[in-house]
Every structure is written in structure tokens, then in C-alpha cells.
Coordinates of C-alpha atoms in Angstrom, one line a residue:
M40 CA 209.1 87.0 100.4
L41 CA 205.8 85.3 99.4
K42 CA 202.4 86.3 100.8
I43 CA 199.2 84.5 99.9
T44 CA 196.0 86.6 100.0
Q45 CA 192.6 86.4 98.5
I46 CA 191.4 89.4 96.4
V47 CA 187.9 90.4 97.4
P48 CA 186.3 93.4 95.6
N49 CA 185.8 96.6 97.5
T50 CA 188.4 95.7 100.2
I51 CA 191.8 96.9 101.2
I52 CA 194.8 94.6 100.7
S53 CA 197.6 95.0 103.2
I54 CA 201.1 93.7 102.5
G55 CA 202.8 94.6 105.8
K56 CA 205.6 97.1 105.8
Y57 CA 205.2 97.8 102.1
G58 CA 201.8 99.4 102.6
S59 CA 198.2 98.8 101.5
F60 CA 196.0 99.6 98.5
P61 CA 192.4 99.0 97.3
A62 CA 191.8 95.5 95.9
N63 CA 189.8 97.0 92.9
T64 CA 193.1 98.3 91.5
L65 CA 194.2 94.7 90.8
L66 CA 191.0 93.2 89.5
G67 CA 191.0 92.7 85.7
R68 CA 194.8 93.0 85.4
P69 CA 197.0 90.1 84.2
Y70 CA 199.4 88.1 86.4
N71 CA 203.2 88.4 86.6
L72 CA 203.2 92.2 86.6
T73 CA 205.3 94.3 89.1
F74 CA 203.5 97.2 90.7
E75 CA 204.7 100.1 92.7
I76 CA 202.5 101.6 95.4
V77 CA 202.0 105.3 94.8
E78 CA 200.9 107.3 97.9
P79 CA 198.2 110.0 97.7
S80 CA 199.4 113.4 96.5
E81 CA 197.9 116.8 95.8
D82 CA 196.5 115.6 92.4
R83 CA 195.4 112.2 93.8
N84 CA 193.6 111.7 97.1
H85 CA 193.8 107.9 97.1
T86 CA 196.5 105.2 96.9
S87 CA 197.1 103.9 93.4
L88 CA 199.4 101.4 91.7
R89 CA 201.9 102.0 88.9
V90 CA 203.1 99.2 86.5
L91 CA 206.9 98.9 86.3
S92 CA 208.6 97.9 83.1
A93 CA 211.2 95.1 82.9
A94 CA 214.0 97.6 82.1
E95 CA 213.2 99.7 85.2
I96 CA 213.0 96.6 87.5
H97 CA 216.4 95.2 86.5
A98 CA 218.2 98.5 86.1
E99 CA 219.7 98.3 89.7
G100 CA 220.9 94.8 89.3
L101 CA 222.8 95.0 86.0
V102 CA 226.1 96.6 85.3
E103 CA 226.7 97.2 81.6
N104 CA 230.2 97.6 80.3
E105 CA 230.2 100.1 77.5
A106 CA 233.8 99.3 76.3
S107 CA 235.9 96.3 76.1
T108 CA 239.4 97.9 76.5
P109 CA 240.4 100.0 79.5
D110 CA 242.3 103.3 79.2
A111 CA 245.4 104.2 81.2
T112 CA 245.8 107.2 83.4
E113 CA 248.8 109.1 84.7
D114 CA 248.7 107.8 88.3
G115 CA 249.2 104.2 87.3
R116 CA 245.5 103.4 87.7
I117 CA 243.4 101.8 85.0
I118 CA 239.9 103.3 84.7
Y119 CA 237.1 102.1 82.5
N120 CA 236.0 104.6 79.9
N121 CA 232.9 106.2 81.4
D122 CA 231.6 104.1 84.2
G123 CA 234.4 104.9 86.7
L124 CA 235.4 101.3 87.5
E125 CA 239.0 101.4 88.7
Y126 CA 241.6 98.6 88.1
E127 CA 245.1 98.0 89.5
V128 CA 248.1 96.6 87.6
M129 CA 250.1 93.7 89.2
E130 CA 253.8 94.3 89.5
D131 CA 255.1 91.0 88.2
T132 CA 253.2 90.3 85.1
G133 CA 251.4 93.6 84.4
E134 CA 248.1 91.8 84.2
V135 CA 245.0 94.0 84.6
I136 CA 242.8 93.0 87.4
M137 CA 239.6 94.6 88.9
R138 CA 239.7 96.3 92.2
T139 CA 238.4 94.1 95.0
N140 CA 236.7 94.8 98.4
R141 CA 239.0 92.6 100.5
E142 CA 240.2 95.6 102.5
I143 CA 236.7 96.8 103.3
T144 CA 235.3 95.8 106.7
D145 CA 231.6 95.9 107.5
D146 CA 231.0 98.4 110.2
P147 CA 227.5 99.5 111.3
H148 CA 228.9 102.9 112.3
R149 CA 229.6 103.7 108.6
Q150 CA 226.0 104.5 108.2
K151 CA 225.4 107.9 109.7
L152 CA 221.6 107.7 109.7
S153 CA 220.2 106.4 113.0
M154 CA 217.3 104.0 113.2
E155 CA 215.1 106.8 114.4
E156 CA 215.8 108.9 111.3
I157 CA 215.3 105.8 109.0
E158 CA 211.9 105.1 110.6
A159 CA 210.9 108.7 110.2
L160 CA 211.8 108.6 106.5
K161 CA 209.9 105.3 106.1
K162 CA 206.8 107.0 107.6
E163 CA 207.0 109.9 105.2
G164 CA 206.8 107.4 102.3
T165 CA 207.7 109.8 99.6
G166 CA 208.9 108.5 96.2
A167 CA 207.9 104.9 97.0
G168 CA 211.1 104.4 98.9
R169 CA 213.5 105.9 96.4
D170 CA 214.2 109.0 98.6
L171 CA 215.1 106.8 101.6
I172 CA 217.5 104.7 99.5
S173 CA 219.2 107.9 98.2
R174 CA 219.6 109.1 101.8
L175 CA 221.1 105.8 102.8
L176 CA 223.6 105.9 100.0
L177 CA 224.6 109.5 100.7
S178 CA 225.0 108.8 104.4
H179 CA 227.2 105.8 104.0
S180 CA 230.8 106.8 104.7
G181 CA 232.4 103.8 103.0
I182 CA 230.3 104.0 99.8
G183 CA 233.4 105.2 97.8
Q184 CA 235.4 102.1 98.6
K185 CA 232.9 99.7 97.1
T186 CA 233.4 98.2 93.7
A187 CA 230.8 98.6 91.0
F188 CA 229.5 95.1 91.6
S189 CA 229.3 95.5 95.4
L190 CA 227.7 98.9 95.0
A191 CA 225.0 97.5 92.7
K192 CA 224.5 94.6 95.1
Y193 CA 224.1 96.9 98.0
T194 CA 221.7 99.1 96.1
L195 CA 219.6 96.1 95.0
R196 CA 219.5 94.8 98.6
K197 CA 218.3 98.1 99.9
S198 CA 215.8 98.4 97.1
R199 CA 214.2 95.1 97.9
K200 CA 214.0 96.1 101.5
F201 CA 212.6 99.6 101.2
M202 CA 211.1 99.9 97.7
R203 CA 207.3 99.5 97.9
R204 CA 207.0 97.1 95.0
F205 CA 205.3 93.7 94.6
T206 CA 204.6 91.2 91.9
V207 CA 201.3 89.4 91.5
L208 CA 201.7 85.7 90.9
P209 CA 199.0 83.1 90.2
L210 CA 198.6 80.6 93.0
D211 CA 199.5 77.2 91.7
V212 CA 201.0 74.1 93.4
S213 CA 204.6 75.2 92.7
V214 CA 204.1 78.6 94.4
L215 CA 202.2 77.0 97.3
A216 CA 204.9 74.4 97.9
R217 CA 207.6 77.0 97.9
W218 CA 205.7 79.1 100.4
L219 CA 205.0 76.2 102.7
L220 CA 208.6 75.0 102.6
S221 CA 209.7 78.3 104.0
K222 CA 206.9 78.6 106.6
E223 CA 205.9 75.0 107.7
P224 CA 208.2 72.4 106.1
L225 CA 207.2 69.6 108.5
K226 CA 203.6 70.0 107.6
I227 CA 204.3 68.9 104.0
M228 CA 207.1 66.4 105.0
E229 CA 209.7 68.8 103.6
I230 CA 208.8 67.9 100.0
R231 CA 210.2 70.3 97.4
E232 CA 208.5 71.5 94.2
E233 CA 210.9 69.7 92.0
T234 CA 210.1 66.5 93.8
L235 CA 206.4 67.1 93.2
A236 CA 207.1 67.5 89.5
L237 CA 209.1 64.3 89.5
I238 CA 206.3 62.4 91.2
S239 CA 203.7 63.5 88.7
S240 CA 206.0 62.7 85.8
L241 CA 207.1 59.2 87.0
A242 CA 203.5 58.3 87.9
N243 CA 202.4 59.3 84.4
V244 CA 199.5 61.3 85.7
R245 CA 197.3 62.7 83.0
W246 CA 193.7 63.3 81.9
S247 CA 192.2 60.2 80.3
T248 CA 189.1 59.8 78.2
G249 CA 186.8 56.8 77.6
H250 CA 186.5 53.5 79.4
E251 CA 188.5 50.2 79.2
Q252 CA 187.2 46.7 79.1
Y253 CA 189.1 43.7 80.5
V254 CA 188.3 40.1 81.4
K255 CA 188.6 39.1 85.1
D256 CA 187.5 35.6 86.4
G257 CA 185.8 34.9 83.1
Q258 CA 183.7 38.1 83.2
L259 CA 183.9 41.2 81.0
I260 CA 184.3 44.2 83.2
E261 CA 184.3 47.9 82.1
R262 CA 186.0 50.5 84.1
G263 CA 187.0 54.2 83.7
C264 CA 190.4 55.4 82.8
G265 CA 192.7 57.5 85.0
R266 CA 192.1 56.1 88.5
W267 CA 194.8 56.8 91.0
L268 CA 195.3 55.5 94.5
V269 CA 196.9 57.9 96.9
V270 CA 198.1 57.9 100.5
D271 CA 198.7 61.6 101.3
E272 CA 199.8 63.0 104.7
T273 CA 201.0 66.4 103.4
G274 CA 197.8 68.1 104.0
G275 CA 196.6 67.6 100.5
L276 CA 199.6 68.8 98.6
I277 CA 200.0 65.6 96.7
I278 CA 196.3 65.6 95.8
A279 CA 196.6 69.1 94.5
T280 CA 199.6 68.2 92.4
L281 CA 197.8 65.3 90.8
A282 CA 194.6 67.3 90.3
E283 CA 196.5 70.1 88.7
R284 CA 198.2 67.7 86.3
M285 CA 194.8 66.2 85.4
G286 CA 193.1 69.5 85.0
I287 CA 190.5 69.1 87.9
L288 CA 192.1 71.3 90.5
T289 CA 190.0 74.4 89.7
S290 CA 186.7 75.0 87.9
S291 CA 186.9 76.5 84.5
Q292 CA 185.7 80.0 83.7
E293 CA 183.1 78.7 81.3
D294 CA 181.4 76.7 84.0
D295 CA 181.3 79.8 86.3
A296 CA 179.9 81.9 83.5
D297 CA 177.2 79.4 82.7
E298 CA 176.2 79.2 86.4
H299 CA 176.2 83.0 86.8
A300 CA 174.0 83.3 83.7
A301 CA 171.6 80.7 84.9
S302 CA 171.2 82.3 88.2
R303 CA 170.4 85.7 86.6
N304 CA 168.0 84.2 84.0
V305 CA 164.5 85.8 84.3
N306 CA 161.4 85.6 82.2
L307 CA 161.1 89.1 80.8
D308 CA 157.8 88.3 79.2
T309 CA 156.0 88.3 82.6
I310 CA 157.3 91.8 83.5
E311 CA 155.2 94.7 82.3
S312 CA 156.5 98.0 81.2
G313 CA 155.1 99.6 84.3
T314 CA 157.3 97.3 86.4
L315 CA 160.5 98.5 84.7
N316 CA 159.6 102.1 85.3
G317 CA 158.8 101.5 88.9
T318 CA 155.1 102.3 88.7
V319 CA 153.5 99.2 90.0
D320 CA 150.1 99.3 91.7
D321 CA 149.6 97.6 95.0
A322 CA 146.8 95.6 93.6
D323 CA 149.1 94.2 90.9
V324 CA 151.7 93.0 93.3
N325 CA 150.1 89.7 94.0
T326 CA 149.0 89.0 90.4
E327 CA 150.5 86.1 88.5
S328 CA 152.2 88.3 86.0
H329 CA 154.4 90.0 88.7
T330 CA 155.4 86.8 90.5
R331 CA 159.1 86.7 91.2
P332 CA 160.7 84.1 88.8
R333 CA 162.2 81.1 90.5
R334 CA 165.5 79.6 89.7
P335 CA 165.2 76.4 87.7
H336 CA 165.5 73.2 89.7
R337 CA 169.0 71.8 89.4
Q338 CA 169.5 68.1 89.6
R339 CA 171.5 67.0 92.7
I340 CA 175.1 66.0 91.9
A341 CA 176.2 62.9 93.9
A342 CA 179.5 63.4 95.6
M343 CA 182.4 61.0 94.7
S344 CA 180.3 59.8 91.7
A345 CA 182.9 60.0 88.9
T346 CA 184.0 56.8 87.3
S347 CA 187.1 58.0 85.4
N348 CA 189.9 60.5 86.2
T349 CA 189.5 59.9 89.9
I350 CA 191.8 60.2 92.9
T351 CA 191.1 57.8 95.8
L352 CA 192.6 58.9 99.1
L353 CA 193.4 56.5 101.9
H354 CA 193.6 58.1 105.3
A355 CA 194.1 56.8 108.9
N356 CA 191.8 59.2 110.7
T357 CA 188.0 59.7 110.8
Q358 CA 188.3 62.6 108.3
P359 CA 191.1 63.2 105.8
N360 CA 193.5 66.1 106.3
L361 CA 193.0 68.2 103.1
S362 CA 193.5 71.6 104.6
L363 CA 195.7 72.9 101.8
L364 CA 192.9 72.5 99.2
K365 CA 191.3 75.6 100.7
Y366 CA 193.7 77.7 98.7
F367 CA 192.1 76.3 95.6
L368 CA 188.5 77.0 96.8
F369 CA 187.7 73.5 97.9
D370 CA 186.5 73.2 101.5
T371 CA 186.3 69.5 102.6
N372 CA 183.8 70.4 105.4
D373 CA 181.4 72.2 102.9
P374 CA 182.4 71.3 99.4
S375 CA 180.9 73.1 96.4
P376 CA 179.1 70.8 94.0
Q377 CA 180.5 72.9 91.1
H378 CA 184.1 72.1 92.0
P379 CA 185.6 69.2 90.0
L380 CA 187.0 67.6 93.1
Y381 CA 183.5 67.2 94.5
T382 CA 183.0 64.2 92.2
H383 CA 186.5 63.2 91.2
L384 CA 188.0 63.0 94.7
K385 CA 187.1 59.9 96.7
T386 CA 188.1 59.3 100.3
L387 CA 188.0 56.2 102.6
S388 CA 189.8 55.1 105.7
W389 CA 192.1 52.1 106.2
L390 CA 189.4 50.5 108.3
Q391 CA 186.9 50.8 105.5
L392 CA 189.3 49.2 103.1
I393 CA 190.6 46.3 105.2
S394 CA 187.6 45.5 107.3
P395 CA 184.6 47.6 106.2
E396 CA 182.1 45.5 108.4
D397 CA 183.7 47.1 111.5
D398 CA 183.1 50.6 110.3
A399 CA 179.9 52.4 111.5
G400 CA 179.5 54.3 108.2
Y401 CA 179.4 51.0 106.2
T402 CA 176.5 49.7 108.2
K403 CA 173.2 50.1 106.3
P404 CA 170.7 52.2 108.1
E405 CA 167.1 51.1 108.6
V406 CA 164.8 51.6 105.7
L407 CA 161.5 53.1 106.7
P408 CA 158.2 53.2 104.7
D409 CA 156.9 56.4 103.2
E410 CA 153.9 56.5 105.6
I411 CA 156.2 56.9 108.6
L412 CA 158.4 59.4 106.8
A413 CA 155.4 61.5 106.0
T414 CA 154.6 62.0 109.7
W415 CA 158.1 63.3 110.5
K416 CA 159.2 66.9 110.5
S417 CA 161.3 68.2 107.6
G418 CA 164.5 68.4 109.7
K419 CA 164.3 64.8 110.9
R420 CA 163.4 63.6 107.4
A421 CA 166.3 65.4 105.9
T422 CA 168.6 63.7 108.5
Y423 CA 167.3 60.3 107.5
F424 CA 167.9 60.9 103.8
R425 CA 171.3 62.3 104.5
K426 CA 172.3 59.1 106.3
Q427 CA 171.0 57.1 103.4
R428 CA 173.1 59.0 100.9
R429 CA 176.2 58.8 103.1
W430 CA 175.8 55.0 103.3
E431 CA 175.4 54.7 99.6
R432 CA 178.4 56.9 99.0
V433 CA 180.7 54.9 101.4
K434 CA 179.5 51.6 100.0
A435 CA 180.2 52.6 96.4
V436 CA 183.6 54.0 97.2
V437 CA 184.6 50.8 99.2
E438 CA 183.4 48.5 96.5
D439 CA 185.1 50.5 93.8
T440 CA 188.4 50.5 95.7
Q441 CA 188.3 46.8 96.6
A442 CA 187.7 46.0 92.9
G443 CA 191.2 47.4 92.2
E444 CA 192.6 47.9 88.7
F445 CA 194.1 51.4 89.6
D446 CA 196.4 53.1 87.2
G447 CA 199.0 54.1 89.8
L448 CA 199.9 54.3 93.5
I449 CA 201.5 57.4 95.1
V450 CA 202.4 57.3 98.8
A451 CA 203.7 60.2 101.0
S452 CA 203.2 59.1 104.6
T453 CA 205.0 58.7 107.9
M454 CA 203.7 55.2 108.2
D455 CA 205.9 52.2 107.4
P456 CA 205.8 51.8 103.6
I457 CA 206.0 48.0 104.0
N458 CA 202.6 47.9 105.8
I459 CA 201.1 50.3 103.2
L460 CA 202.2 48.2 100.2
Q461 CA 200.9 45.0 101.8
H462 CA 197.3 46.2 101.3
T463 CA 197.7 48.4 98.2
V464 CA 199.9 46.7 95.6
G465 CA 197.3 44.1 94.9
L466 CA 194.8 46.8 93.9
L467 CA 196.9 47.9 90.9
R468 CA 196.6 46.8 87.4
G469 CA 199.5 45.4 85.4
G470 CA 202.1 48.0 84.4
A471 CA 200.9 50.6 87.0
P472 CA 203.7 52.7 88.5
V473 CA 204.3 52.7 92.3
I474 CA 205.8 55.9 93.8
V475 CA 206.7 56.2 97.5
Y476 CA 208.1 59.4 98.9
S477 CA 210.1 59.7 102.1
P478 CA 212.2 62.6 103.5
H479 CA 214.9 60.0 104.4
V480 CA 216.4 57.1 102.4
E481 CA 216.7 54.4 105.1
N482 CA 213.2 53.1 105.0
L483 CA 213.2 53.2 101.2
T484 CA 216.4 51.2 101.1
E485 CA 214.8 48.4 103.2
L486 CA 211.8 48.5 100.8
A487 CA 213.9 48.2 97.7
D488 CA 215.7 45.2 99.3
L489 CA 212.4 43.4 99.7
Y490 CA 211.8 43.6 95.9
S491 CA 215.4 42.9 94.9
I492 CA 216.4 40.1 92.4
P493 CA 218.1 37.9 95.1
R494 CA 215.0 38.2 97.3
R495 CA 212.8 37.3 94.3
T496 CA 215.0 34.3 93.4
A497 CA 214.9 33.0 97.0
F498 CA 211.1 33.5 97.1
L499 CA 210.6 31.4 93.9
W500 CA 212.8 28.6 95.1
D501 CA 211.3 28.4 98.6
P502 CA 208.0 30.3 98.7
P503 CA 206.3 30.8 102.0
D504 CA 203.1 29.0 103.1
P505 CA 200.2 30.4 101.2
A506 CA 198.1 30.3 104.3
T507 CA 200.3 32.8 106.1
L508 CA 201.0 34.9 103.0
T509 CA 203.9 36.6 104.7
S510 CA 207.0 35.6 106.7
E511 CA 209.9 37.2 108.4
D512 CA 212.1 36.8 105.3
F513 CA 209.3 37.8 102.9
P514 CA 207.0 40.4 104.4
L515 CA 206.0 41.4 100.8
D516 CA 205.6 39.3 97.7
P517 CA 208.8 40.2 95.6
T518 CA 207.2 39.0 92.4
L519 CA 204.6 41.8 92.3
L520 CA 207.0 44.7 91.6
L521 CA 209.9 45.0 89.1
A522 CA 212.7 47.5 88.7
P523 CA 212.8 48.9 92.2
T524 CA 214.7 52.2 92.1
I525 CA 215.6 54.9 94.6
Q526 CA 216.2 58.4 93.2
T527 CA 216.1 62.1 94.2
A528 CA 216.0 65.5 92.5
T529 CA 217.2 68.8 93.7
A530 CA 217.2 72.1 91.7
H531 CA 220.1 74.3 92.6
H532 CA 219.4 78.0 92.2
W533 CA 222.0 80.2 90.5
Q534 CA 222.5 83.9 90.2
C535 CA 222.9 84.7 86.5
L536 CA 224.3 88.2 86.0
P537 CA 227.0 89.5 83.7
G538 CA 230.3 88.6 85.3
R539 CA 228.6 87.4 88.5
T540 CA 227.2 84.0 87.7
H541 CA 227.5 81.7 90.7
P542 CA 225.3 79.4 92.8
L543 CA 223.3 81.0 95.6
M544 CA 224.8 80.5 99.0
N545 CA 221.6 80.9 101.0
A546 CA 219.9 77.7 99.9
R547 CA 217.7 75.9 102.4
G548 CA 218.9 72.8 104.1
G549 CA 216.8 70.1 105.7
A550 CA 215.8 66.8 104.3
Q551 CA 216.7 65.9 100.8
G552 CA 213.7 63.8 99.9
Y553 CA 213.8 60.5 98.1
L554 CA 211.5 58.5 95.8
F555 CA 211.1 54.7 95.5
T556 CA 209.7 53.8 92.1
A557 CA 208.7 50.4 90.7
I558 CA 206.4 48.8 88.2
R559 CA 203.5 46.5 89.0
V560 CA 203.6 43.2 87.2
L561 CA 201.3 40.2 87.1
P562 CA 203.2 37.0 87.8
A563 CA 202.5 34.0 85.6
E564 CA 200.5 31.2 87.3
G565 CA 202.1 27.7 87.4
R566 CA 205.4 26.6 85.9
V567 CA 206.8 28.5 82.9
E568 CA 208.0 26.2 80.1
A569 CA 209.6 27.0 76.8
R570 CA 207.8 25.4 73.8
G571 CA 208.6 25.3 70.1
K572 CA 210.8 23.5 67.5
F573 CA 214.5 23.9 68.2
K574 CA 217.4 22.7 66.0
R575 CA 220.4 21.0 67.5
R576 CA 223.6 23.0 67.4
K577 CA 226.6 21.7 65.5
V578 CA 229.6 21.5 67.8
R579 CA 232.8 22.5 66.0
R580 CA 235.9 20.5 67.3
D581 CA 239.5 21.6 67.3
N582 CA 241.9 20.0 64.7
T583 CA 244.3 19.0 67.5
S584 CA 241.7 17.2 69.4
N585 CA 240.6 15.3 66.3
D586 CA 244.1 14.1 65.6
D587 CA 244.6 12.9 69.1
A588 CA 241.3 11.0 69.0
A589 CA 242.3 9.3 65.7
E590 CA 245.7 8.2 67.1
E591 CA 244.0 6.8 70.2
N592 CA 241.5 4.9 68.1
A593 CA 244.4 3.4 65.9
T594 CA 246.3 2.3 69.0
L595 CA 243.2 0.5 70.3
M596 CA 242.7 -1.2 67.0
D597 CA 246.4 -2.5 67.0
I598 CA 246.0 -3.8 70.5
D599 CA 242.8 -5.5 69.6
G600 CA 244.4 -7.0 66.5
Q601 CA 247.4 -8.3 68.4
S602 CA 245.3 -9.9 71.0
E603 CA 243.2 -11.6 68.4
T604 CA 246.3 -13.1 66.7
E605 CA 247.8 -14.4 70.0
S606 CA 244.5 -16.0 70.9
A607 CA 244.4 -17.7 67.5
N608 CA 247.9 -19.1 67.9
V609 CA 247.1 -20.5 71.3
Q610 CA 244.1 -22.3 69.9
A611 CA 246.1 -23.8 67.0
G612 CA 248.8 -25.2 69.3

């Protein structure tokens, strides 16, 4: 069971039936440690945590065999040396087999403790749940019929249910996806963590440095590297996956430390010794030497102003749905300028991309002279400048997106992928990967058919009218993408224990999840012709055919000679 919580100093963290503890007991400790809640006792008047070792954690789940050869007994039973595992001998071959639990029937009446007694033991909370597990084992009437493996499995199951233990994990995209898949799978389109890893790998998402220069329409254009175009309807899970791969999902500790030091920076030269001792006269309070130091003026950081390593999000609503980014301390309603996504994440609607003139945010507000602005109140003047900054931001994002040359396209949407690719494939540079995720394979199969080789061949022989750009047979240009492929990935979980290795039987069902992948190419303009100097090949003939040709030529020569002789005789007569 996973539980996501935010650790705030001087608060109490509650983890449901397992209990509660002060948050300060976790601060400063590393991740991936397993703790046990220790209740107050005579020596301790508060709840504390105890770190468990790996040997203690896995002691209940492992059964170690101390010998490799069993010893025989008088009653025909075979018993392992010291662990008490019983074996039976088959009558026909005499092969030694382990005792099974096929004759054991699960009966709730085998447990002598009632629910009231179990709840009373849980409320006592002594021994962090170990006393309750011991009472359950002693009160089970069929405990002697269980094999060593079934007993270990039963004990482990009760330990996970009643032991007051928990493991602190760092919140990353993988843990968040696993938690959401068990709680709200439809919110994230039932996308699995292995599918997220495959998306970031196939899209070649990475942190890039520097700028690139290319020639377009005879002009030299410079652009930043690492620009990705995304259509995300998973609440921001795809955005978080790409940002984590690029290293811009969370702010670094160095930046936080610098900001904290700058906020606490004071000019100690203006503080007299009497101020530090608390003996300050009333007459000296208003003097210049005791003026409270002001924080240095920080230059305003423009939102969505990064030119490289950016993620441009296309959304269908007025505001994008990025609710899952709150788990990484990024609030879209009130973003922090210190967060990397404040400058590297750009958002615009489909209306702003296709027809920006019809969008109200793209309309330039009226520019007023400074004389009129000076007569306004501060609140009205702040609203005016805020509208100006919003228009400049929207205009810059729209122009940057329409310029294209993105390094990749990732789509995870319930919209028809054909309509999405009609307006987004042309914005990619040559060689950019295209990734489309869908919980089901049917719409991706139709998309792959539109970029298939037969469709591309028919398009080249009979292209549609350039004025219409699309037709019923060619809703997409099949020459823009190559190598269309549909694939999927599923990680099967296994139980790996000595003698008990098998796949888990409680895996989650639901949608499988498929990916459509392709590569953006730039088709050559005009007719492609092969040029160069080529040598004529020498054709090697068969000997039989050469002999037949020689005989045929000789026959023709004889016939010609005979005819010429006859004609000469006729003329002489």
C-alpha cells in the first residue's frame, strides 16, 4: 500500500491503522529505510521510530535449508535435520516428496480469537504488532497442518497486516504512476510506469546544451536545442516524465540554499553592539544606523522565457490540466519563479495555434501614455501591466510554436490522433521522433495504415489536389513519416524466493497500452533522378544458345546463296 504525504516540520504524520508519529523524527534521514513505530513506554513518553535492518525485515519471508540430505525416521516419515519439515515417500518409486497442503481447507472457525478480541489487542499496541501476531498463530487450530512454506507465507501476510512498519520512498514519477494506477487509473489513461519509461526512451528525451543554426527560406536561423511538443491529457504525468528525464522537474538544493542565504543576508556593519545585547534607546530606533536592512531587489523572471530544453504543451481547454505537478511543488495557478518549469514549460491552446486571431489573449491591449498611467491607482496600474505581460507571453509562445523545428512530438490524448497529427507533424524538424500513446490499439492501427508503404506509393502516383491538402483516401500526408510501428511493453512481476519463484497472480488487469512510433522526414521537392557515370553490363550468353544461333545463321546463308544461284541461271537462259 502506498500513501503520499508531505512532511512538514513540527507536525504529526498519520498513516491510518498503523499509527502516527512526529514528522521531526523523519527529517534529516535518508530514503529507502524501513521504520517501526515504537509506542510510548515508562522510559519514553513519546512515540518514536526504530530503523529495521534488512535481515530482520526478510526473516519472516525466507526459509533457509540447513542441510541438503534428509534423514529417515522409524515411522516411515522423512524429516529434515533441524527445521521440522516433514516428507512422505511415494509407494511406487520411493521418490521423496515434500508434504503438501492439498488436504487443508480454509475455515474461518479455525481461528479461535474473535474480532472483538483482535480489535482489543490492536488497541493495546504492544510490541509494534508482534504480540498480536503471536496470539493469532497460537490460536489457530490448523497451524500444525501447514507446511513450512505455507506457514511462512501466512506469517508474512499477518505481519504486513498488523506490524506497524513503513518504508519511506522518494516521490518520483515511477512511484506516482504506480499509486495513481491503483487509485485513479482513468485519470492517467491507464498508462503504466514501464510505458512511461518506453516513451522517454523512444522519444530520446534528454538535456541539451547550446544552440543550433539552420537555413530556412534562404535565412540563417538560430534556435535552442531540446524543444519538445506535447499533447498531454493525463493530468501532467507525461510532462513530469519528460521533465524528470531532462532534469527540470524539481529545483536543485544549491538554488534553494542560495535563495535562503540571500533572504537572510543582513548588513552587520550597521548594527551596533548595543543592538545585539538588546539595549537600544528609544531615540536611536529611528536613526539611519538601526534601519532594518531591505532585501536586495531581484530582477523579475519572465514566465515561459526559456529558449532551449523547453516543453510546449497543447491543450483543448482555457487552462491546461496539470494537477499532478503539485506533487512536485509546481502550482499552475500560482507558480514559483524559482521552479525550473516556470520558464521551461510553455502552454497554448489549439485555438491559439491554428487561429490565434480568434483568441482574446492574442489581441494586443491598448497602449496608454505614461501621463495617464500616473493618474491611476496602483491596483489598476498593476492590472494594466499584467495584461501587457500576458499578451507578450502569449504572442511569444504562439510565434515560437508556429516556427516549428521541434525535436519530438509526444501525444497522450483521447482525441483522434489523425486530427492531432494534421496540425503538429509539420512543426517537427527532420529526424524527430513521433510517439502516440493510446490505451487501445484500434485507432493506432488506423493511424499506422495511413503511413504505410502502399498508401505512400498510391499517394506519389496520384497525389491529391494541393488546394484541398487532404482527401478521403489521404487524410494525412504519408510522405512525412517513415517506419510506422505499433508496440507495447508490460513488466510482469515475479516472486523470487528460494524454492518459491513464480509470477504473481494478483496482477492488475485493464487496458494494455500501445505506442505508435515513427520518424519525421523531409520529402524531396520535385522529381528525383539518378545521375553519374555508369558502365554497361556485359551479358553472358549460354553456350547452347550460341550454337543454335550459329546454325540458324548458316542456314540463312545457304538459302541466300541458293536463291542467288537460281536467279543467275534464269538470267543466263
